[in-house]
Amino acid sequence: MKLKTRICKRSSIKSTETSQERGKESSNYPLSCVDWSSNEEIYFVSDDHQIYKWSDVSRDSVEVAKLPDDFIPTDLDWLLLGGRSSGGGKGSDTLLISSNDGRFIILNKSARVERSISAHTAAISSGRWSPDGAGLLTAAEDGVVKIWSRSGMLRSTVIQSDEAIRCARWSPSSTAIVFSQGGHISIKPLAANSKLIRWRAHDGLVLSLSWSSQSNIIASGGEDFRFKIWDAQGANLFSSAAEEYAITSVAFNPEKDYLLVGTFNMLKLCHSTGWSYSSARFTSPNVGSFHTLSWSSDGTQVACGTSTGQLIVAYAVEQQLISRNLKATSTSRKSIALQDIANGTNDVLDFPQRVINFALGYGHLVVATTHQLHIYNEKYVNTPIIIDGRNDVRIIEVAKKYFMVVDASSIWVYTYTGRLHLNPRYPGSQAQLPLLNWRCISLGLDVLAIRDSSETSLLHLFDLIPGASRQYEPQSLRAKQQLAEIAACRAGNSDDQFIAFIDNNRELFISETRNLSGGSSNGSNDRLIGATDEIYKIGTQLTSIKWASETNILVGVHDSCYSIWYCPGEGAADPTIIALTTITLDTAEFGKHVAIESFEDAIITFRCAGALLPVNVNIYCEVLHRSLQEGQWQQALKICRLAQHTSLWATLAAVATRKHQLQLSEEAYSAALQIDKVCYLQHLKTLSPSSAEQMAENSLMLGRMLEAETILLHNRKFGQAVALALRMHNWKRALEIAQKHQGDQLDVDLVQKVLRERQRYLKALQRDEWDALYLNYAVKDENSSD
């Protein structure tokens, strides 16, 4: 991938003759104030006090307004409230311009000044709208950072110091501010009583900062000729080699994992982990240092202001996606080359509008332009299906049955025939759309999972099976910690669907997406109460995860190794099965910052420093999973007997137990040397086949205590349900069931049975009663004896 650039000459400014002469004279003023007012228009202003608008349609600049002669601009930022791609609408968009005398002005779309405020006693280095549009910050060389309302009323003074502030930026969630002073970077959370995080970042001055909305990491560029990447706690993730000149600007792409770095006469396009895609050098003409970089809201173009006053627009080309036998490459802004390696065909797909996004997988290519979606089937490339009205598509994710797009207005799930299958909505979904990224939304085989952006420990699960009620009323899954990344499994059967997620402590959890409350249908409250029983921890210190495209095999990357879970779903409740079916391999030969590019069939492709590194998983396990999906139990047994590997036997045992194939699971557990489970299975075989007791014991073996209890209660086996709770030492639940169903069991006093077991338990521990529930019964017994 590389950058394609063009210089937008300022000598073509349309105005009067005197204005043209003045424009030519001032063309050498440094251009440090540039921003997009829409995906086709750029506003820029320099020391000549003129505000210009450059249009991508006319490829020309026009004068919009003139600033006062004593107002020297230092920063410019658009607040786009009228729609991301509309470039305004209804006069709601506002422009913020800061000056070197401590003032800032707020202008409306028609360039009329709405507020002019003296904010600081020195030059304002940064003036930025918050990502949520609720306010703005100003940081100045007087060492003060202030937060203002959208109308220009002072809300708070966040930082007061004696050292000048060179640059300041908002966090993507608008809950913190990062700023630089000298060679130090500081993060100030806006929550009450929060502490300032400060660290030494560069040997010289820190000249620029950018905070990624995709990965929540921070990039900095300094006078020491290096750019560096940090996490939100100040830990260094990447430090570049020294360039020839100081790094004057850095900017993360708002929609993709790209970082653009500007220095003297050079732009460098990097991945967000630091390694470089390509560099664009400017020798003729000499453009000087890049003072400012501004990505368009759709993330496809970037506007650059230079020290010689040139306005440069760049966009990325040669973006590549590979899926099995297909390779798609963007050759220009409006064309994609599709190559089929299997039959040797090459097709160039031309589009009437600019390509914003595209995705490849499962034999289909989905391309989003500015106003349309184009769906290509690999067998019928010349006859695409076109969907109109999808503006500014930010995310495309393809799955086996459906594909999902997130655009400026909503989330849409389509079939590959172009039929709208689902338009999911949940409380606050409209307001949270700008905060969605690929880490917090995942499309599985039959499930769409979305992390709530306002409460990041909450997941919304939409069922994609036609006619399912959860298409309109999503079920909720609440984790104990905030979630960093989610992934819904992409294969399996409709009854075996799982969701894996990494929390902020980098621990990996997995849960089912169906029967989440053990079959309870009493409403969402019951789901949330029992949810913690259905979430299982299967790994630690994970940075990213991905499911296989055709099987329920999961791969995850740690800091210096990667793990493959051959049976993460069915075996999640049993730590022994997880241990037997998980392998961990070293990535020392790969290098640092390893990421998962794809996981198709039995091949995992890792990306490290730009290189693609394919790795095979155990092919026997992959074939075993496919046999189990199709219900070919004897074929699965043959595979395990042929390979004679513990992980295969453990996988077969876990799936067979889940499907009530007791004979197969007994042999599999025997081969895996799980003697305790073999004994338990032999006990299960003594119970009546398909009886409530056997089904409950089978669920218990899978670790589903809530499901086992529900089966017994549903079949009015109240005594057995009490006994189950007692076996699990769940004394509170045992007493609750006994009290609730005391009258339903005529021949047995359930409460007395629980109290007798409690007394035996206390006697074995040689302790007195301490539980308040049971103390009440002890007091009642004393009163009745008196």
PDB file of N, CA, C and O in Angstrom, residues 402-460:
ATOM      1  N   TYR A 402     -24.330 -13.774   5.755  1.00  0.00           N
ATOM      2  CA  TYR A 402     -24.701 -12.364   5.636  1.00  0.00           C
ATOM      3  C   TYR A 402     -23.437 -11.509   5.618  1.00  0.00           C
ATOM      4  O   TYR A 402     -22.325 -11.975   5.888  1.00  0.00           O
ATOM      5  N   PHE A 403     -23.627 -10.236   5.306  1.00  0.00           N
ATOM      6  CA  PHE A 403     -22.570  -9.255   5.539  1.00  0.00           C
ATOM      7  C   PHE A 403     -23.179  -8.036   6.217  1.00  0.00           C
ATOM      8  O   PHE A 403     -24.383  -7.779   6.112  1.00  0.00           O
ATOM      9  N   MET A 404     -22.349  -7.331   6.943  1.00  0.00           N
ATOM     10  CA  MET A 404     -22.808  -6.195   7.744  1.00  0.00           C
ATOM     11  C   MET A 404     -22.079  -4.929   7.319  1.00  0.00           C
ATOM     12  O   MET A 404     -20.878  -4.958   7.037  1.00  0.00           O
ATOM     13  N   VAL A 405     -22.819  -3.823   7.268  1.00  0.00           N
ATOM     14  CA  VAL A 405     -22.197  -2.524   7.029  1.00  0.00           C
ATOM     15  C   VAL A 405     -22.653  -1.553   8.123  1.00  0.00           C
ATOM     16  O   VAL A 405     -23.781  -1.632   8.604  1.00  0.00           O
ATOM     17  N   VAL A 406     -21.746  -0.699   8.519  1.00  0.00           N
ATOM     18  CA  VAL A 406     -22.062   0.392   9.442  1.00  0.00           C
ATOM     19  C   VAL A 406     -21.822   1.682   8.682  1.00  0.00           C
ATOM     20  O   VAL A 406     -20.694   1.948   8.253  1.00  0.00           O
ATOM     21  N   ASP A 407     -22.877   2.461   8.489  1.00  0.00           N
ATOM     22  CA  ASP A 407     -22.719   3.717   7.769  1.00  0.00           C
ATOM     23  C   ASP A 407     -23.026   4.889   8.698  1.00  0.00           C
ATOM     24  O   ASP A 407     -23.066   4.743   9.917  1.00  0.00           O
ATOM     25  N   ALA A 408     -23.249   6.065   8.129  1.00  0.00           N
ATOM     26  CA  ALA A 408     -23.424   7.273   8.934  1.00  0.00           C
ATOM     27  C   ALA A 408     -24.707   7.263   9.742  1.00  0.00           C
ATOM     28  O   ALA A 408     -24.829   7.980  10.735  1.00  0.00           O
ATOM     29  N   SER A 409     -25.694   6.450   9.326  1.00  0.00           N
ATOM     30  CA  SER A 409     -27.001   6.533   9.973  1.00  0.00           C
ATOM     31  C   SER A 409     -27.377   5.324  10.801  1.00  0.00           C
ATOM     32  O   SER A 409     -28.168   5.433  11.734  1.00  0.00           O
ATOM     33  N   SER A 410     -26.822   4.128  10.500  1.00  0.00           N
ATOM     34  CA  SER A 410     -27.275   2.944  11.217  1.00  0.00           C
ATOM     35  C   SER A 410     -26.374   1.746  10.917  1.00  0.00           C
ATOM     36  O   SER A 410     -25.373   1.861  10.204  1.00  0.00           O
ATOM     37  N   ILE A 411     -26.773   0.585  11.479  1.00  0.00           N
ATOM     38  CA  ILE A 411     -26.125  -0.696  11.216  1.00  0.00           C
ATOM     39  C   ILE A 411     -27.075  -1.506  10.333  1.00  0.00           C
ATOM     40  O   ILE A 411     -28.274  -1.565  10.599  1.00  0.00           O
ATOM     41  N   TRP A 412     -26.522  -2.151   9.292  1.00  0.00           N
ATOM     42  CA  TRP A 412     -27.363  -2.904   8.351  1.00  0.00           C
ATOM     43  C   TRP A 412     -26.769  -4.282   8.135  1.00  0.00           C
ATOM     44  O   TRP A 412     -25.562  -4.418   7.926  1.00  0.00           O
ATOM     45  N   VAL A 413     -27.616  -5.305   8.157  1.00  0.00           N
ATOM     46  CA  VAL A 413     -27.191  -6.673   7.851  1.00  0.00           C
ATOM     47  C   VAL A 413     -27.937  -7.117   6.595  1.00  0.00           C
ATOM     48  O   VAL A 413     -29.172  -7.098   6.558  1.00  0.00           O
ATOM     49  N   TYR A 414     -27.172  -7.496   5.550  1.00  0.00           N
ATOM     50  CA  TYR A 414     -27.744  -7.893   4.266  1.00  0.00           C
ATOM     51  C   TYR A 414     -27.395  -9.339   3.948  1.00  0.00           C
ATOM     52  O   TYR A 414     -26.369  -9.867   4.400  1.00  0.00           O
ATOM     53  N   THR A 415     -28.240  -9.971   3.133  1.00  0.00           N
ATOM     54  CA  THR A 415     -27.856 -11.221   2.497  1.00  0.00           C
ATOM     55  C   THR A 415     -27.039 -10.878   1.253  1.00  0.00           C
ATOM     56  O   THR A 415     -27.024  -9.736   0.793  1.00  0.00           O
ATOM     57  N   TYR A 416     -26.373 -11.893   0.683  1.00  0.00           N
ATOM     58  CA  TYR A 416     -25.547 -11.638  -0.498  1.00  0.00           C
ATOM     59  C   TYR A 416     -26.383 -11.439  -1.763  1.00  0.00           C
ATOM     60  O   TYR A 416     -25.835 -11.142  -2.825  1.00  0.00           O
ATOM     61  N   THR A 417     -27.701 -11.600  -1.640  1.00  0.00           N
ATOM     62  CA  THR A 417     -28.587 -11.274  -2.761  1.00  0.00           C
ATOM     63  C   THR A 417     -29.047  -9.825  -2.709  1.00  0.00           C
ATOM     64  O   THR A 417     -29.837  -9.391  -3.552  1.00  0.00           O
ATOM     65  N   GLY A 418     -28.568  -9.072  -1.710  1.00  0.00           N
ATOM     66  CA  GLY A 418     -28.916  -7.658  -1.600  1.00  0.00           C
ATOM     67  C   GLY A 418     -30.161  -7.389  -0.787  1.00  0.00           C
ATOM     68  O   GLY A 418     -30.609  -6.240  -0.707  1.00  0.00           O
ATOM     69  N   ARG A 419     -30.738  -8.418  -0.140  1.00  0.00           N
ATOM     70  CA  ARG A 419     -31.949  -8.216   0.669  1.00  0.00           C
ATOM     71  C   ARG A 419     -31.560  -7.787   2.076  1.00  0.00           C
ATOM     72  O   ARG A 419     -30.681  -8.379   2.697  1.00  0.00           O
ATOM     73  N   LEU A 420     -32.229  -6.749   2.581  1.00  0.00           N
ATOM     74  CA  LEU A 420     -31.981  -6.287   3.945  1.00  0.00           C
ATOM     75  C   LEU A 420     -32.542  -7.322   4.924  1.00  0.00           C
ATOM     76  O   LEU A 420     -33.729  -7.630   4.922  1.00  0.00           O
ATOM     77  N   HIS A 421     -31.675  -7.854   5.781  1.00  0.00           N
ATOM     78  CA  HIS A 421     -32.086  -8.897   6.721  1.00  0.00           C
ATOM     79  C   HIS A 421     -32.368  -8.328   8.106  1.00  0.00           C
ATOM     80  O   HIS A 421     -33.282  -8.774   8.790  1.00  0.00           O
ATOM     81  N   LEU A 422     -31.598  -7.348   8.519  1.00  0.00           N
ATOM     82  CA  LEU A 422     -31.761  -6.815   9.879  1.00  0.00           C
ATOM     83  C   LEU A 422     -31.199  -5.398   9.956  1.00  0.00           C
ATOM     84  O   LEU A 422     -30.143  -5.106   9.387  1.00  0.00           O
ATOM     85  N   ASN A 423     -31.934  -4.542  10.636  1.00  0.00           N
ATOM     86  CA  ASN A 423     -31.459  -3.199  10.966  1.00  0.00           C
ATOM     87  C   ASN A 423     -31.515  -3.068  12.493  1.00  0.00           C
ATOM     88  O   ASN A 423     -32.488  -2.589  13.059  1.00  0.00           O
ATOM     89  N   PRO A 424     -30.480  -3.558  13.173  1.00  0.00           N
ATOM     90  CA  PRO A 424     -30.555  -3.670  14.638  1.00  0.00           C
ATOM     91  C   PRO A 424     -30.540  -2.319  15.339  1.00  0.00           C
ATOM     92  O   PRO A 424     -29.810  -1.397  14.940  1.00  0.00           O
ATOM     93  N   ARG A 425     -31.337  -2.230  16.396  1.00  0.00           N
ATOM     94  CA  ARG A 425     -31.359  -1.035  17.239  1.00  0.00           C
ATOM     95  C   ARG A 425     -31.433  -1.464  18.693  1.00  0.00           C
ATOM     96  O   ARG A 425     -32.063  -2.461  19.021  1.00  0.00           O
ATOM     97  N   TYR A 426     -30.773  -0.706  19.526  1.00  0.00           N
ATOM     98  CA  TYR A 426     -30.786  -0.950  20.965  1.00  0.00           C
ATOM     99  C   TYR A 426     -30.739   0.408  21.657  1.00  0.00           C
ATOM    100  O   TYR A 426     -30.472   1.431  21.015  1.00  0.00           O
ATOM    101  N   PRO A 427     -31.023   0.479  22.944  1.00  0.00           N
ATOM    102  CA  PRO A 427     -31.057   1.790  23.619  1.00  0.00           C
ATOM    103  C   PRO A 427     -29.753   2.566  23.446  1.00  0.00           C
ATOM    104  O   PRO A 427     -28.671   2.084  23.776  1.00  0.00           O
ATOM    105  N   GLY A 428     -29.865   3.766  22.888  1.00  0.00           N
ATOM    106  CA  GLY A 428     -28.685   4.622  22.695  1.00  0.00           C
ATOM    107  C   GLY A 428     -27.873   4.300  21.460  1.00  0.00           C
ATOM    108  O   GLY A 428     -26.785   4.846  21.278  1.00  0.00           O
ATOM    109  N   SER A 429     -28.376   3.418  20.577  1.00  0.00           N
ATOM    110  CA  SER A 429     -27.575   2.985  19.427  1.00  0.00           C
ATOM    111  C   SER A 429     -27.263   4.139  18.478  1.00  0.00           C
ATOM    112  O   SER A 429     -26.162   4.218  17.939  1.00  0.00           O
ATOM    113  N   GLN A 430     -28.205   5.046  18.286  1.00  0.00           N
ATOM    114  CA  GLN A 430     -27.989   6.138  17.337  1.00  0.00           C
ATOM    115  C   GLN A 430     -26.864   7.061  17.797  1.00  0.00           C
ATOM    116  O   GLN A 430     -26.028   7.485  17.005  1.00  0.00           O
ATOM    117  N   ALA A 431     -26.853   7.346  19.091  1.00  0.00           N
ATOM    118  CA  ALA A 431     -25.819   8.237  19.623  1.00  0.00           C
ATOM    119  C   ALA A 431     -24.449   7.568  19.648  1.00  0.00           C
ATOM    120  O   ALA A 431     -23.420   8.246  19.595  1.00  0.00           O
ATOM    121  N   GLN A 432     -24.421   6.227  19.709  1.00  0.00           N
ATOM    122  CA  GLN A 432     -23.155   5.517  19.834  1.00  0.00           C
ATOM    123  C   GLN A 432     -22.531   5.159  18.490  1.00  0.00           C
ATOM    124  O   GLN A 432     -21.401   4.661  18.453  1.00  0.00           O
ATOM    125  N   LEU A 433     -23.240   5.393  17.396  1.00  0.00           N
ATOM    126  CA  LEU A 433     -22.720   5.019  16.077  1.00  0.00           C
ATOM    127  C   LEU A 433     -21.315   5.555  15.782  1.00  0.00           C
ATOM    128  O   LEU A 433     -20.464   4.810  15.300  1.00  0.00           O
ATOM    129  N   PRO A 434     -21.014   6.829  16.061  1.00  0.00           N
ATOM    130  CA  PRO A 434     -19.664   7.321  15.746  1.00  0.00           C
ATOM    131  C   PRO A 434     -18.557   6.628  16.536  1.00  0.00           C
ATOM    132  O   PRO A 434     -17.400   6.667  16.135  1.00  0.00           O
ATOM    133  N   LEU A 435     -18.897   5.996  17.664  1.00  0.00           N
ATOM    134  CA  LEU A 435     -17.884   5.365  18.505  1.00  0.00           C
ATOM    135  C   LEU A 435     -17.654   3.903  18.145  1.00  0.00           C
ATOM    136  O   LEU A 435     -16.739   3.267  18.681  1.00  0.00           O
ATOM    137  N   LEU A 436     -18.469   3.337  17.247  1.00  0.00           N
ATOM    138  CA  LEU A 436     -18.316   1.927  16.885  1.00  0.00           C
ATOM    139  C   LEU A 436     -17.076   1.725  16.028  1.00  0.00           C
ATOM    140  O   LEU A 436     -16.799   2.513  15.117  1.00  0.00           O
ATOM    141  N   ASN A 437     -16.334   0.660  16.294  1.00  0.00           N
ATOM    142  CA  ASN A 437     -15.246   0.243  15.417  1.00  0.00           C
ATOM    143  C   ASN A 437     -15.210  -1.276  15.355  1.00  0.00           C
ATOM    144  O   ASN A 437     -16.029  -1.953  15.981  1.00  0.00           O
ATOM    145  N   TRP A 438     -14.273  -1.834  14.599  1.00  0.00           N
ATOM    146  CA  TRP A 438     -14.270  -3.278  14.348  1.00  0.00           C
ATOM    147  C   TRP A 438     -14.016  -4.085  15.610  1.00  0.00           C
ATOM    148  O   TRP A 438     -14.336  -5.274  15.667  1.00  0.00           O
ATOM    149  N   ARG A 439     -13.458  -3.471  16.651  1.00  0.00           N
ATOM    150  CA  ARG A 439     -13.207  -4.215  17.888  1.00  0.00           C
ATOM    151  C   ARG A 439     -14.462  -4.421  18.721  1.00  0.00           C
ATOM    152  O   ARG A 439     -14.501  -5.309  19.569  1.00  0.00           O
ATOM    153  N   CYS A 440     -15.478  -3.588  18.533  1.00  0.00           N
ATOM    154  CA  CYS A 440     -16.652  -3.660  19.409  1.00  0.00           C
ATOM    155  C   CYS A 440     -17.918  -4.064  18.658  1.00  0.00           C
ATOM    156  O   CYS A 440     -19.022  -3.885  19.157  1.00  0.00           O
ATOM    157  N   ILE A 441     -17.770  -4.620  17.449  1.00  0.00           N
ATOM    158  CA  ILE A 441     -18.925  -5.159  16.735  1.00  0.00           C
ATOM    159  C   ILE A 441     -18.445  -6.382  15.963  1.00  0.00           C
ATOM    160  O   ILE A 441     -17.355  -6.367  15.382  1.00  0.00           O
ATOM    161  N   SER A 442     -19.231  -7.466  15.991  1.00  0.00           N
ATOM    162  CA  SER A 442     -18.795  -8.707  15.359  1.00  0.00           C
ATOM    163  C   SER A 442     -19.998  -9.441  14.782  1.00  0.00           C
ATOM    164  O   SER A 442     -21.027  -9.582  15.437  1.00  0.00           O
ATOM    165  N   LEU A 443     -19.842  -9.900  13.540  1.00  0.00           N
ATOM    166  CA  LEU A 443     -20.888 -10.654  12.847  1.00  0.00           C
ATOM    167  C   LEU A 443     -20.480 -12.115  12.799  1.00  0.00           C
ATOM    168  O   LEU A 443     -19.419 -12.463  12.257  1.00  0.00           O
ATOM    169  N   GLY A 444     -21.316 -12.979  13.394  1.00  0.00           N
ATOM    170  CA  GLY A 444     -21.049 -14.406  13.387  1.00  0.00           C
ATOM    171  C   GLY A 444     -21.919 -15.139  12.386  1.00  0.00           C
ATOM    172  O   GLY A 444     -22.492 -14.538  11.466  1.00  0.00           O
ATOM    173  N   LEU A 445     -22.022 -16.457  12.556  1.00  0.00           N
ATOM    174  CA  LEU A 445     -22.826 -17.263  11.644  1.00  0.00           C
ATOM    175  C   LEU A 445     -24.297 -16.879  11.714  1.00  0.00           C
ATOM    176  O   LEU A 445     -24.935 -16.631  10.688  1.00  0.00           O
ATOM    177  N   ASP A 446     -24.834 -16.827  12.928  1.00  0.00           N
ATOM    178  CA  ASP A 446     -26.251 -16.490  13.116  1.00  0.00           C
ATOM    179  C   ASP A 446     -26.457 -15.427  14.181  1.00  0.00           C
ATOM    180  O   ASP A 446     -27.574 -15.252  14.666  1.00  0.00           O
ATOM    181  N   VAL A 447     -25.404 -14.737  14.578  1.00  0.00           N
ATOM    182  CA  VAL A 447     -25.491 -13.778  15.686  1.00  0.00           C
ATOM    183  C   VAL A 447     -24.730 -12.510  15.330  1.00  0.00           C
ATOM    184  O   VAL A 447     -23.652 -12.568  14.726  1.00  0.00           O
ATOM    185  N   LEU A 448     -25.297 -11.369  15.673  1.00  0.00           N
ATOM    186  CA  LEU A 448     -24.596 -10.088  15.597  1.00  0.00           C
ATOM    187  C   LEU A 448     -24.389  -9.588  17.019  1.00  0.00           C
ATOM    188  O   LEU A 448     -25.350  -9.456  17.787  1.00  0.00           O
ATOM    189  N   ALA A 449     -23.139  -9.358  17.395  1.00  0.00           N
ATOM    190  CA  ALA A 449     -22.801  -8.907  18.747  1.00  0.00           C
ATOM    191  C   ALA A 449     -22.277  -7.478  18.683  1.00  0.00           C
ATOM    192  O   ALA A 449     -21.425  -7.160  17.851  1.00  0.00           O
ATOM    193  N   ILE A 450     -22.803  -6.622  19.555  1.00  0.00           N
ATOM    194  CA  ILE A 450     -22.396  -5.214  19.601  1.00  0.00           C
ATOM    195  C   ILE A 450     -22.114  -4.846  21.044  1.00  0.00           C
ATOM    196  O   ILE A 450     -22.943  -5.081  21.932  1.00  0.00           O
ATOM    197  N   ARG A 451     -20.941  -4.274  21.282  1.00  0.00           N
ATOM    198  CA  ARG A 451     -20.620  -3.792  22.627  1.00  0.00           C
ATOM    199  C   ARG A 451     -21.210  -2.407  22.824  1.00  0.00           C
ATOM    200  O   ARG A 451     -21.093  -1.541  21.967  1.00  0.00           O
ATOM    201  N   ASP A 452     -21.859  -2.218  23.962  1.00  0.00           N
ATOM    202  CA  ASP A 452     -22.439  -0.914  24.281  1.00  0.00           C
ATOM    203  C   ASP A 452     -21.312   0.070  24.561  1.00  0.00           C
ATOM    204  O   ASP A 452     -20.423  -0.195  25.377  1.00  0.00           O
ATOM    205  N   SER A 453     -21.324   1.217  23.894  1.00  0.00           N
ATOM    206  CA  SER A 453     -20.232   2.178  24.045  1.00  0.00           C
ATOM    207  C   SER A 453     -20.342   2.998  25.321  1.00  0.00           C
ATOM    208  O   SER A 453     -19.338   3.500  25.824  1.00  0.00           O
ATOM    209  N   SER A 454     -21.550   3.163  25.847  1.00  0.00           N
ATOM    210  CA  SER A 454     -21.696   3.931  27.080  1.00  0.00           C
ATOM    211  C   SER A 454     -21.462   3.067  28.317  1.00  0.00           C
ATOM    212  O   SER A 454     -21.039   3.555  29.353  1.00  0.00           O
ATOM    213  N   GLU A 455     -21.742   1.778  28.210  1.00  0.00           N
ATOM    214  CA  GLU A 455     -21.487   0.828  29.295  1.00  0.00           C
ATOM    215  C   GLU A 455     -20.712  -0.336  28.685  1.00  0.00           C
ATOM    216  O   GLU A 455     -21.275  -1.320  28.221  1.00  0.00           O
ATOM    217  N   THR A 456     -19.382  -0.227  28.689  1.00  0.00           N
ATOM    218  CA  THR A 456     -18.551  -1.110  27.875  1.00  0.00           C
ATOM    219  C   THR A 456     -18.413  -2.525  28.418  1.00  0.00           C
ATOM    220  O   THR A 456     -17.690  -3.334  27.840  1.00  0.00           O
ATOM    221  N   SER A 457     -19.078  -2.848  29.503  1.00  0.00           N
ATOM    222  CA  SER A 457     -19.103  -4.241  29.971  1.00  0.00           C
ATOM    223  C   SER A 457     -20.351  -4.969  29.486  1.00  0.00           C
ATOM    224  O   SER A 457     -20.552  -6.139  29.816  1.00  0.00           O
ATOM    225  N   LEU A 458     -21.174  -4.307  28.676  1.00  0.00           N
ATOM    226  CA  LEU A 458     -22.459  -4.859  28.242  1.00  0.00           C
ATOM    227  C   LEU A 458     -22.419  -5.188  26.751  1.00  0.00           C
ATOM    228  O   LEU A 458     -21.952  -4.398  25.936  1.00  0.00           O
ATOM    229  N   LEU A 459     -22.906  -6.405  26.414  1.00  0.00           N
ATOM    230  CA  LEU A 459     -23.012  -6.835  25.032  1.00  0.00           C
ATOM    231  C   LEU A 459     -24.479  -6.977  24.641  1.00  0.00           C
ATOM    232  O   LEU A 459     -25.290  -7.475  25.429  1.00  0.00           O
ATOM    233  N   HIS A 460     -24.809  -6.552  23.409  1.00  0.00           N
ATOM    234  CA  HIS A 460     -26.137  -6.762  22.847  1.00  0.00           C
ATOM    235  C   HIS A 460     -26.023  -7.840  21.774  1.00  0.00           C
ATOM    236  O   HIS A 460     -25.209  -7.717  20.847  1.00  0.00           O
TER     237      HIS A 460
END
